[in-house]
Tab-separated table of C-alpha atoms and ligand atoms in Angstrom:
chain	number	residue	atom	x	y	z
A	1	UNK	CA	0.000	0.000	0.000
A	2	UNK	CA	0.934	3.754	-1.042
A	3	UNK	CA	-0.841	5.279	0.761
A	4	UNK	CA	-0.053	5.253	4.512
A	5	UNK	CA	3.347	6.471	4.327
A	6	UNK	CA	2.439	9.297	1.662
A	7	UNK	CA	2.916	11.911	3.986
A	8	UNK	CA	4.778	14.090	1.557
A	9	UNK	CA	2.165	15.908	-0.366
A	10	UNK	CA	4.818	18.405	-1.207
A	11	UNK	CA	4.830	22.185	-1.501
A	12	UNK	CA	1.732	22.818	0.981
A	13	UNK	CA	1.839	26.627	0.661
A	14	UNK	CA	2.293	27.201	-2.872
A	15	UNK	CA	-1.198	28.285	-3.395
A	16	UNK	CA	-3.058	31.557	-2.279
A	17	UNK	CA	-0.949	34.606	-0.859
A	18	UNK	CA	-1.328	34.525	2.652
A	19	UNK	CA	-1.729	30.949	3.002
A	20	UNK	CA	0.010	29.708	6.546
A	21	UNK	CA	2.734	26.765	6.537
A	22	UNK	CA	1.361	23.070	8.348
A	23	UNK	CA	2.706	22.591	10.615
A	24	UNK	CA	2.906	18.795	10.279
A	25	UNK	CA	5.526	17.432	12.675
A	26	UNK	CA	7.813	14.815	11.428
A	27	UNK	CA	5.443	12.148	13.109
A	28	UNK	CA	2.442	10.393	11.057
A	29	UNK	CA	-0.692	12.452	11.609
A	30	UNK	CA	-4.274	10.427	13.448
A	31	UNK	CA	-7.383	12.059	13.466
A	32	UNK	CA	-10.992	10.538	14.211
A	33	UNK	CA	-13.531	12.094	15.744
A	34	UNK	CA	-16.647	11.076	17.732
A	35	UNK	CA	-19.980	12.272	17.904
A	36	UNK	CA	-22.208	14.381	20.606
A	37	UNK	CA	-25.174	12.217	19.860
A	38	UNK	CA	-25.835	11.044	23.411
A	39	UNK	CA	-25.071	11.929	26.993
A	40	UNK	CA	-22.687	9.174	27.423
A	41	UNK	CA	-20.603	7.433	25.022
A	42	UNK	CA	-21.075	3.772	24.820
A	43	UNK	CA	-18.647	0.782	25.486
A	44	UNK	CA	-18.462	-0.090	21.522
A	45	UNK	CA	-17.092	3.744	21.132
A	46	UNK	CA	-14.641	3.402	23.484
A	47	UNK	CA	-13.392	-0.063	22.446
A	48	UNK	CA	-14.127	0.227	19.061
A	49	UNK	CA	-12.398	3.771	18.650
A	50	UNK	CA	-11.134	5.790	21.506
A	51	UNK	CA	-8.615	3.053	23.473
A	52	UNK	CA	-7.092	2.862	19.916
A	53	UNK	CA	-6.534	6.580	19.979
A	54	UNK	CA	-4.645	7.143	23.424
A	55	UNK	CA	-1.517	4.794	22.441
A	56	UNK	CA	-1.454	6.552	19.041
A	57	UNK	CA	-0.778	10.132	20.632
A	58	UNK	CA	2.453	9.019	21.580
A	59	UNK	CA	3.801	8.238	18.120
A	60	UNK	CA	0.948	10.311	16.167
A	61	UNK	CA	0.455	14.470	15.361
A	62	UNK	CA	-3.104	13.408	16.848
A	63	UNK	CA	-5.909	15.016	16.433
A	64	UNK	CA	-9.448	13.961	17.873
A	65	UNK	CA	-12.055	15.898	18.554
A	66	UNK	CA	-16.288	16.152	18.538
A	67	UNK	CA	-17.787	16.276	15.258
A	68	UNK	CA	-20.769	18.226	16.144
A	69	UNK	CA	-21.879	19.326	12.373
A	70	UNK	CA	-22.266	15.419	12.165
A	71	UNK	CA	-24.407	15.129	15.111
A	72	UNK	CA	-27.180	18.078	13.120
A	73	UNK	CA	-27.648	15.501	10.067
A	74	UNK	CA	-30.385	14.111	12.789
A	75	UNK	CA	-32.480	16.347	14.803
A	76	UNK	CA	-30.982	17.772	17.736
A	77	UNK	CA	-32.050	19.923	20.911
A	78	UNK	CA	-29.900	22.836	20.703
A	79	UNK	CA	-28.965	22.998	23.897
A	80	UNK	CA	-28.686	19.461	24.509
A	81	UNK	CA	-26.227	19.154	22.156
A	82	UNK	CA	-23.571	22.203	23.366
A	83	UNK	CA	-24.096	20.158	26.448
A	84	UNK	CA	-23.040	16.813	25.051
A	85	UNK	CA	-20.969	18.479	22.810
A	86	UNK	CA	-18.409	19.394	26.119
A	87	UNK	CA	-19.732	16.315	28.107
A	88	UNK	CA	-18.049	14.549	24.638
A	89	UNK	CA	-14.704	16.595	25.120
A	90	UNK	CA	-14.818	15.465	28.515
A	91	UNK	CA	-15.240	12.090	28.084
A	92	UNK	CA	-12.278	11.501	25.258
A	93	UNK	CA	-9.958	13.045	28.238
A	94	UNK	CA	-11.092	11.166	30.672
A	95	UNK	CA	-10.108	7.644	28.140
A	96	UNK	CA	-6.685	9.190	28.043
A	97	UNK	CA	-6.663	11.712	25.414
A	98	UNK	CA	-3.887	14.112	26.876
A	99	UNK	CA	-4.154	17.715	25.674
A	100	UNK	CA	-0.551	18.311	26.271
A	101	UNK	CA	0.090	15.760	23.715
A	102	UNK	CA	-3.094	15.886	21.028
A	103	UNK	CA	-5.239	18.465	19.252
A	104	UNK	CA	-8.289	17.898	21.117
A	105	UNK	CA	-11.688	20.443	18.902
A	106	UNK	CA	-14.804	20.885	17.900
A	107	UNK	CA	-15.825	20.642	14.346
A	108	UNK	CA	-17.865	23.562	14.130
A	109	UNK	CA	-15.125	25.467	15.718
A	110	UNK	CA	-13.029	24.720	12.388
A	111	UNK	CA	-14.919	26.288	9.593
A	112	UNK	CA	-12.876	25.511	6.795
A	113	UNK	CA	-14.152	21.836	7.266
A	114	UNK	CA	-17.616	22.906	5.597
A	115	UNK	CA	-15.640	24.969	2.919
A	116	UNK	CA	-13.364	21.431	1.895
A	117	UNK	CA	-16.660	19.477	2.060
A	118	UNK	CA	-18.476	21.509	-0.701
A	119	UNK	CA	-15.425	21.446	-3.292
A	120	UNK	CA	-15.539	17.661	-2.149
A	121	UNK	CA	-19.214	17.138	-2.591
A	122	UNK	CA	-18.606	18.805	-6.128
A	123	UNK	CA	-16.395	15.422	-7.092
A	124	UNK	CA	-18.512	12.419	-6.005
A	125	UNK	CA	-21.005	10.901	-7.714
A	126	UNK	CA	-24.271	10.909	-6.549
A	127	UNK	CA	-24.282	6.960	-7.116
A	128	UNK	CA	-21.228	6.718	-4.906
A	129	UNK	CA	-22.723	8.480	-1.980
A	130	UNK	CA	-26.080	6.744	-2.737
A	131	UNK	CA	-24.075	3.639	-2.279
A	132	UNK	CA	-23.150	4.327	1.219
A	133	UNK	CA	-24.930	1.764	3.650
A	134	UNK	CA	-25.053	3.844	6.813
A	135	UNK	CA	-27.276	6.790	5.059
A	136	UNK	CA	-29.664	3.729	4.317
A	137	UNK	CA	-29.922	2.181	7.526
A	138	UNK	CA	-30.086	5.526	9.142
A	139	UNK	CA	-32.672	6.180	7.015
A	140	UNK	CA	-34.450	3.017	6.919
A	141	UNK	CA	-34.746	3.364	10.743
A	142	UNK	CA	-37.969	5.552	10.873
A	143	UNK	CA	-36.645	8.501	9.089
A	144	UNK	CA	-37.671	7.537	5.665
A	145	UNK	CA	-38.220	10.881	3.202
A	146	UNK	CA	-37.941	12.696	6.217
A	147	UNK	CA	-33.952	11.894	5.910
A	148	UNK	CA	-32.074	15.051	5.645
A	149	UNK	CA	-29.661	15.728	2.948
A	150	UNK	CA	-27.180	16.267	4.970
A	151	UNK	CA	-27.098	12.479	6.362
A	152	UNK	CA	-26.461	11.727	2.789
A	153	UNK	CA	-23.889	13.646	2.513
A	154	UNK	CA	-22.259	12.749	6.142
A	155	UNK	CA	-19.546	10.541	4.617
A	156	UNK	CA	-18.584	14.038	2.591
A	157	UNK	CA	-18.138	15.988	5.537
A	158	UNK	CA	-16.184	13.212	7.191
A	159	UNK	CA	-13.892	12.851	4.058
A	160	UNK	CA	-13.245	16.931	4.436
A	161	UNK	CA	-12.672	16.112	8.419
A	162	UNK	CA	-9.704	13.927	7.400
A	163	UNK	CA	-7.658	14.852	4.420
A	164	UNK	CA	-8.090	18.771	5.525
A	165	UNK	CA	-5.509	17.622	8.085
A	166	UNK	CA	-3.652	15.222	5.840
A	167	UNK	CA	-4.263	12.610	8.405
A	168	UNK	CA	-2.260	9.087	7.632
A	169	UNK	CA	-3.890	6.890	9.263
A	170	UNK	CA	-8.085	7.204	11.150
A	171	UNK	CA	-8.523	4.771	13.937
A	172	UNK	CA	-12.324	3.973	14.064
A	173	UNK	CA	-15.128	0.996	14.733
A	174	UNK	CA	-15.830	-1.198	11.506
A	175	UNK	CA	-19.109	1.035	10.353
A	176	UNK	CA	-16.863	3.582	9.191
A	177	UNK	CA	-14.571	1.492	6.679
A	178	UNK	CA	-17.103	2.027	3.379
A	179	UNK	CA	-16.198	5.773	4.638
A	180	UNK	CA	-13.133	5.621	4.421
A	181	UNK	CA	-12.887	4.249	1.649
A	182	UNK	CA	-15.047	6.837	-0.226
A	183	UNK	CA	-12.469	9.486	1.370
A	184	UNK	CA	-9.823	7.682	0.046
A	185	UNK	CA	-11.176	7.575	-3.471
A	186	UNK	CA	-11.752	11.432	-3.298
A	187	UNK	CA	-8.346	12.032	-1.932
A	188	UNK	CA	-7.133	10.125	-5.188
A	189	UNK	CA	-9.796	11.734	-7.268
A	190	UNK	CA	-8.967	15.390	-6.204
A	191	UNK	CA	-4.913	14.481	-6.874
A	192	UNK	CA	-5.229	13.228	-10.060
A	193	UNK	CA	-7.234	15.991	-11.286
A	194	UNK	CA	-5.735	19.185	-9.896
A	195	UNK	CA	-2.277	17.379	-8.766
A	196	UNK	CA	-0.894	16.062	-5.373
A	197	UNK	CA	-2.744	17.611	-2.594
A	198	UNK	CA	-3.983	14.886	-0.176
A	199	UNK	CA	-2.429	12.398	1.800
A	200	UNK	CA	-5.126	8.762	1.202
A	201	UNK	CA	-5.665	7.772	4.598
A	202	UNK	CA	-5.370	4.276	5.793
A	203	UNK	CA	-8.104	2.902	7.639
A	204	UNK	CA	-7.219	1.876	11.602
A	205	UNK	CA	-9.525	-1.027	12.526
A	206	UNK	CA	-8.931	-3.701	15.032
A	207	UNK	CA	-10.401	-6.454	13.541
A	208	UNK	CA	-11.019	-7.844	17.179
A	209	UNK	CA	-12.927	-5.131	18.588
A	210	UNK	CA	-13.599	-3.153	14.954
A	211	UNK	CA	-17.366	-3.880	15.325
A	212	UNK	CA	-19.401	-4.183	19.590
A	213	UNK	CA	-22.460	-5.897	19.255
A	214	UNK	CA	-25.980	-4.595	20.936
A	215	UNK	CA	-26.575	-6.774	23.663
A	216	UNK	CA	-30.029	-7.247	23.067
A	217	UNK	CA	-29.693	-7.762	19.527
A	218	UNK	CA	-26.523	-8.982	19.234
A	219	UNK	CA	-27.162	-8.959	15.060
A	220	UNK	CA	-26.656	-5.676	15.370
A	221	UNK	CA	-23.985	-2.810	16.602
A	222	UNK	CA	-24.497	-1.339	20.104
A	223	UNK	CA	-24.882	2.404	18.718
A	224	UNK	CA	-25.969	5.693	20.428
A	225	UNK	CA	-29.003	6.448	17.843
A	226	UNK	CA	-30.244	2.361	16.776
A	227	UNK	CA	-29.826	0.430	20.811
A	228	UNK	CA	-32.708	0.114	22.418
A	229	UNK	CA	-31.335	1.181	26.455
A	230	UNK	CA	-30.900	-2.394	27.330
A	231	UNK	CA	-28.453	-3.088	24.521
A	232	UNK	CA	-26.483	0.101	24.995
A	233	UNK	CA	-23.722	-0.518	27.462
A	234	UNK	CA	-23.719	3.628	28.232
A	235	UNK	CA	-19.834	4.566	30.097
A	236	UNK	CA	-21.686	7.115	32.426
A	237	UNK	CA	-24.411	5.117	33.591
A	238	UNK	CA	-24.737	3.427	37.052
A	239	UNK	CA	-22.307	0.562	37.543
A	240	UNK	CA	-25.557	-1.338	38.853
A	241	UNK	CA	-27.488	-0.597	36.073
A	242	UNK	CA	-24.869	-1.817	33.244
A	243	UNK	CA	-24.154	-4.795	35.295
A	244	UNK	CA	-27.849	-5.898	35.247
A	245	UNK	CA	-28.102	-5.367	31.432
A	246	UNK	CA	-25.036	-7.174	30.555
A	247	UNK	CA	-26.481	-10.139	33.004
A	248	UNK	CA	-29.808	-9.959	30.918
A	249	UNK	CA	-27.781	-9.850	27.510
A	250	UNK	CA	-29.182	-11.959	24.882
A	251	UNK	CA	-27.538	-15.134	24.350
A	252	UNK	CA	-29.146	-18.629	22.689
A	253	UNK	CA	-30.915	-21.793	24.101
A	254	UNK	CA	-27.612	-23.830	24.301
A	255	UNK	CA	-25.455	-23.695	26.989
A	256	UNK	CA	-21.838	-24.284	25.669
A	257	UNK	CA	-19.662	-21.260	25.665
A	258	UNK	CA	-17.283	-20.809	22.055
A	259	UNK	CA	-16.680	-18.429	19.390
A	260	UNK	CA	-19.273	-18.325	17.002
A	261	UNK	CA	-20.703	-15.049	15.692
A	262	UNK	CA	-22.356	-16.794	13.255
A	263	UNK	CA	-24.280	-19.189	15.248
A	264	UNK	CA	-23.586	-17.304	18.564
A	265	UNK	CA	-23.657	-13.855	18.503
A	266	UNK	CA	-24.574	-13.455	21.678
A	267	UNK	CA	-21.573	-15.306	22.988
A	268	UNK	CA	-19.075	-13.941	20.695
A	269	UNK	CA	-19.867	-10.457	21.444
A	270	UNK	CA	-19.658	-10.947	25.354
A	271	UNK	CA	-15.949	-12.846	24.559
A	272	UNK	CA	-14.906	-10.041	22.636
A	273	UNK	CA	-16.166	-7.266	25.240
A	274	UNK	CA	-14.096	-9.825	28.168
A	275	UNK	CA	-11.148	-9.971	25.786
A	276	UNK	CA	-10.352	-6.438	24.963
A	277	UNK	CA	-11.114	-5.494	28.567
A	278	UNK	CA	-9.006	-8.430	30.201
A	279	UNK	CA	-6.172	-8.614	27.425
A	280	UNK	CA	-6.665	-12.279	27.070
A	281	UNK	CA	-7.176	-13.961	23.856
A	282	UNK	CA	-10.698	-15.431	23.354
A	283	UNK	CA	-9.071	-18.719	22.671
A	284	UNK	CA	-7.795	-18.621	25.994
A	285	UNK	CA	-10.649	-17.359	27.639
A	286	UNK	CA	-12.963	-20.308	25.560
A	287	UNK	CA	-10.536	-22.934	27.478
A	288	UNK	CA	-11.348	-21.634	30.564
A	289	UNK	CA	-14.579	-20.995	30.792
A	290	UNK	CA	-14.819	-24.924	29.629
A	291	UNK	CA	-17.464	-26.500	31.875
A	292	UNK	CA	-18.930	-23.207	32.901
A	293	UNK	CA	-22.468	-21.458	31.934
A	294	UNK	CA	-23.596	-18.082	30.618
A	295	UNK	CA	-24.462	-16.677	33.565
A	296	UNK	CA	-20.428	-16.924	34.786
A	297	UNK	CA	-19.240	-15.578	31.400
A	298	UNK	CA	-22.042	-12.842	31.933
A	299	UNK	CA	-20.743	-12.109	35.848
A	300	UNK	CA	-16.766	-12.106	34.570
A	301	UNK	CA	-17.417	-9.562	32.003
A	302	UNK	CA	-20.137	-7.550	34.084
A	303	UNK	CA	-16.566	-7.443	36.369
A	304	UNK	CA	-14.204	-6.101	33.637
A	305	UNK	CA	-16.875	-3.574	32.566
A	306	UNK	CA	-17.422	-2.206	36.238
A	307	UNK	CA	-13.602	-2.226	36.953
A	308	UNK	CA	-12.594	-0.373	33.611
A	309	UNK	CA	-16.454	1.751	33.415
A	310	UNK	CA	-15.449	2.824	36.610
A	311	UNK	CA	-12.363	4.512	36.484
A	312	UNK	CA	-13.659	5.878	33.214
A	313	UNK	CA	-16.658	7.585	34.615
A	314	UNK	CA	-15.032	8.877	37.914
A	315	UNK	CA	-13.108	11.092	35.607
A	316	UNK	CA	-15.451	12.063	32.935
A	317	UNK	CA	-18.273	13.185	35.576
A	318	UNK	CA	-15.121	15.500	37.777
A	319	UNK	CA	-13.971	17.180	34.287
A	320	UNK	CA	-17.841	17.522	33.404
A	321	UNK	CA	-18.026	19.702	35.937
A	322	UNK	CA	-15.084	21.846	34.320
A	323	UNK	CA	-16.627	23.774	32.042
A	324	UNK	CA	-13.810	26.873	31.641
A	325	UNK	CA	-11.297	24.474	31.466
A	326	UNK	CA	-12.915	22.230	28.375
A	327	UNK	CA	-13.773	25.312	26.672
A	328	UNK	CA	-9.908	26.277	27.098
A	329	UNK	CA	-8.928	23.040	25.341
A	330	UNK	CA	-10.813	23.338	22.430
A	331	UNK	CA	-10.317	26.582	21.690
A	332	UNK	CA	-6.176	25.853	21.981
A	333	UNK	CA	-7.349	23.151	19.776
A	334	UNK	CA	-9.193	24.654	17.288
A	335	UNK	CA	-6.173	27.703	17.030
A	336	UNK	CA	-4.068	24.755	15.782
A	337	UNK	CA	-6.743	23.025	13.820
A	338	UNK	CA	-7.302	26.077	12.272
A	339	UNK	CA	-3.584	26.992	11.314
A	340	UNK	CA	-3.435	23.589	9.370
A	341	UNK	CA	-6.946	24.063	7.431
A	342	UNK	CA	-7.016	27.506	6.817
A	343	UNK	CA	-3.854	26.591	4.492
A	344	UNK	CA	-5.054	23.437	2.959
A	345	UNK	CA	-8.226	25.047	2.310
A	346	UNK	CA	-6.661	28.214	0.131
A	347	UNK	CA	-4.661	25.857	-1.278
A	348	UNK	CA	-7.303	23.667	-2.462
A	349	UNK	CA	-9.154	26.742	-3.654
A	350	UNK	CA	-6.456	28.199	-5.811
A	351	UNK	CA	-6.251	24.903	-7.876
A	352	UNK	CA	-9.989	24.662	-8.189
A	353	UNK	CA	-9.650	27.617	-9.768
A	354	UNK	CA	-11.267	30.233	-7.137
A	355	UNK	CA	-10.863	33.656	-7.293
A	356	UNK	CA	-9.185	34.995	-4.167
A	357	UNK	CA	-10.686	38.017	-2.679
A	358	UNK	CA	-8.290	41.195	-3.906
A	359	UNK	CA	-6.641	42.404	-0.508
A	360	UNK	CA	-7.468	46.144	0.310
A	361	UNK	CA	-9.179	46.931	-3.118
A	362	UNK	CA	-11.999	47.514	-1.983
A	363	UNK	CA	-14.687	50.436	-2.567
B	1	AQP	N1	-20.631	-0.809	18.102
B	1	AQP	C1	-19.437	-0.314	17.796
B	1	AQP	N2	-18.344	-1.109	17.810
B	1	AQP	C2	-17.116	-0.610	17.530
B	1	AQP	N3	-16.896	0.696	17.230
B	1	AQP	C3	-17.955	1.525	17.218
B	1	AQP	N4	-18.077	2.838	16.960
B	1	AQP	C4	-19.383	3.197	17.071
B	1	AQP	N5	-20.122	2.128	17.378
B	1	AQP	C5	-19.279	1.066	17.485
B	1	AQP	C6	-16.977	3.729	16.644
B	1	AQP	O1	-16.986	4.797	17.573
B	1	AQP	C7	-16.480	5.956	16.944
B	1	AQP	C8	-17.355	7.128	17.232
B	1	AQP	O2	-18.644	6.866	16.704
B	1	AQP	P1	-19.616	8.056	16.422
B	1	AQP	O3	-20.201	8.514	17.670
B	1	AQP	O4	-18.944	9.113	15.677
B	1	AQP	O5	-20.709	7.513	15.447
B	1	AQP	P2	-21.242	6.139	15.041
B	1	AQP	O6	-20.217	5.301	14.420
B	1	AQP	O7	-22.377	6.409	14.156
B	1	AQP	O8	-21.680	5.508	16.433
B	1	AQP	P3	-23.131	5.343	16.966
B	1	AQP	O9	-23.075	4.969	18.366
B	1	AQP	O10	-23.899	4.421	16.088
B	1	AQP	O11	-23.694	6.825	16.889
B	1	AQP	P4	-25.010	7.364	16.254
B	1	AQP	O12	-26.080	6.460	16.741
B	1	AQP	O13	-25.131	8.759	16.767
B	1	AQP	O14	-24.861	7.302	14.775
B	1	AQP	C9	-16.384	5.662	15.454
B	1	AQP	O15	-15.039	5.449	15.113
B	1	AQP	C10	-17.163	4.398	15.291
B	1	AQP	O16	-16.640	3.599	14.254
């Protein structure tokens, strides 16, 4: 593959006057984001995405934030969401996301995001995006015609989220790899047609963890928006209450415990939740729980949730509480998301072809 190590894009500030330098360290550059679509984010976030982002800061330019102009492609309370918008900020902190060391913003703080996603939206087919299987199960969920345009055109805005920073590599769950690849097939697109501009990011998915399952459904991925509450394993709840739902997860009418998501789901999913959380392979767990039932794989990973949820949730719900101080993070983070964009973006203009705007002329 080309792509990961194609960090040189080459002469970044070539294009409009007045366009800043990036300031792209010498390291590989990470960026995902995560959504404000819920109070609490939910054990398939965190496992899924977030605990691959903490080790990554270390040998990563990182740069994670809350993509709140994704959370508006569904209806939102407005003040709900500047709520969970900072309870969001707080939360990726408190899994171990260290300002000192990552760019920790908010979308909407970045404006130049929007401006990439239009030019984007201008090269993909409207096949391609109609091709993309999250807009139709969003949509097939109850929203119907009453699906907003821009849900369709989500995977756009999350392509401009990610080569606007030239990002390498995007460590997410396994719902987001059709997205990534459309970004990477614009990146391409956009570089054979106006010349090297954007880095193709490779995809970061851990094939163990890359997809939680809903515990009720266990067909299904535990997710903020499609869970009902008892399949939602939510990091700020109760300890009590996500112990009782992971003892009531669904399982099947036989009793022996092994890897199956085929035939299992149930039992797979609560393996790979006790896996990541306990570091031991399922093979290894499977062996051991030899002889046992459900209800002691249910109590050993009700255990590894409680011990890991928390820790988790004793920090989120203190920084919560720190309003000043989140709002002084992302706006240091947004200052240096901006410096990066702002260039990218009036570089991507001038080989579009836009007119700049004549300094001082005018009348
Ligand atoms: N069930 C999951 N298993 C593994 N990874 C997951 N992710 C989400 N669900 C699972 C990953 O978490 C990151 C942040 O997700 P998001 O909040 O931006 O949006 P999402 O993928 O759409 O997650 P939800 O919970 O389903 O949110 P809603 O309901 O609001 O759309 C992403 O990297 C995602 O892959």
């Amino acid at each position: 593959m080309s792509s990961a190590t194609d960090t040189s894009t080459g002469a970044v500030n070539e294009g409009r006057a007045g366009a800043r330098p990036d300031t792209r360290t010498t390291r590989p550059r990470v960026l995902s984001l995560v959504q404000p679509t819920a109070d609490s984010l939910h054990l398939g976030n965190y496992l899924g995405a977030l605990r691959q982002w903490v080790p990554m800061q270390d040998d990563h330019d990182a740069f994670y934030g809350v993509a709140d102009l994704h959370a508006l492609t569904v209806e939102q309370d407005p003040k709900q969401l500047r709520q969970r918008t900072l309870r969001s900020a707080a939360q990726l902190i408190a899994a171990g996301i260290d300002p000192e060391k990552s760019t920790i913003f908010c979308q909407s703080h970045v404006p130049e995001h929007t401006q990439l996603a239009w030019i984007l939206s201008c090269l993909t087919g409207f096949g391609q995006a109609n091709r993309m299987t999250q807009f139709k199960d969003k949509a097939a969920r109850g929203l119907g015609d009453q699906a907003s345009v821009g849900l369709f055109t989500y995977p756009v805005l999350m392509a401009a989220d990610i080569l606007i920073y030239r990002a390498d590599r995007v460590p997410v769950g396994e719902d987001q790899r059709q997205h990534l690849e459309l970004t990477r097939d614009l990146a391409a697109r956009f570089n054979h047609r106006y010349g090297r501009t954007f880095v193709v990011p490779e995809p970061h998915i851990v094939a163990s963890v890359g997809r939680i399952a809903d515990l009720a459904d266990p067909v299904g991925k535990m997710s903020k928006s499609a869970s009902s509450p008892a399949g939602i394993i939510e990091l700020l709840d109760e300890p009590k209450i996500n112990i009782k739902k992971i003892k009531s997860a669904v399982t099947d009418s036989d009793r022996e415990i092994r890897f199956d998501v085929d035939q299992k789901p149930g039992v797979a999913n609560l393996l790979t939740i006790l896996s990541a959380l306990s570091g031991t392979p399922v093979e290894t767990l499977v062996e051991s729980f030899a002889g046992k039932g459900y209800g002691d794989l249910k109590g050993a990973v009700a255990d590894a949730v409680a011990e890991t949820g928390g820790a988790f949730r004793e920090r989120a719900l203190g920084l919560i509480e720190e309003r000043t101080e989140l709002e002084a993070i992302l706006a240091a983070g947004a200052e240096r998301a901006r410096e990066i964009a702002s260039a990218v973006v009036a570089e991507v203009y001038d080989k579009v072809g836009l007119l700049p705007p004549a300094q001082g002329r005018s009348r």
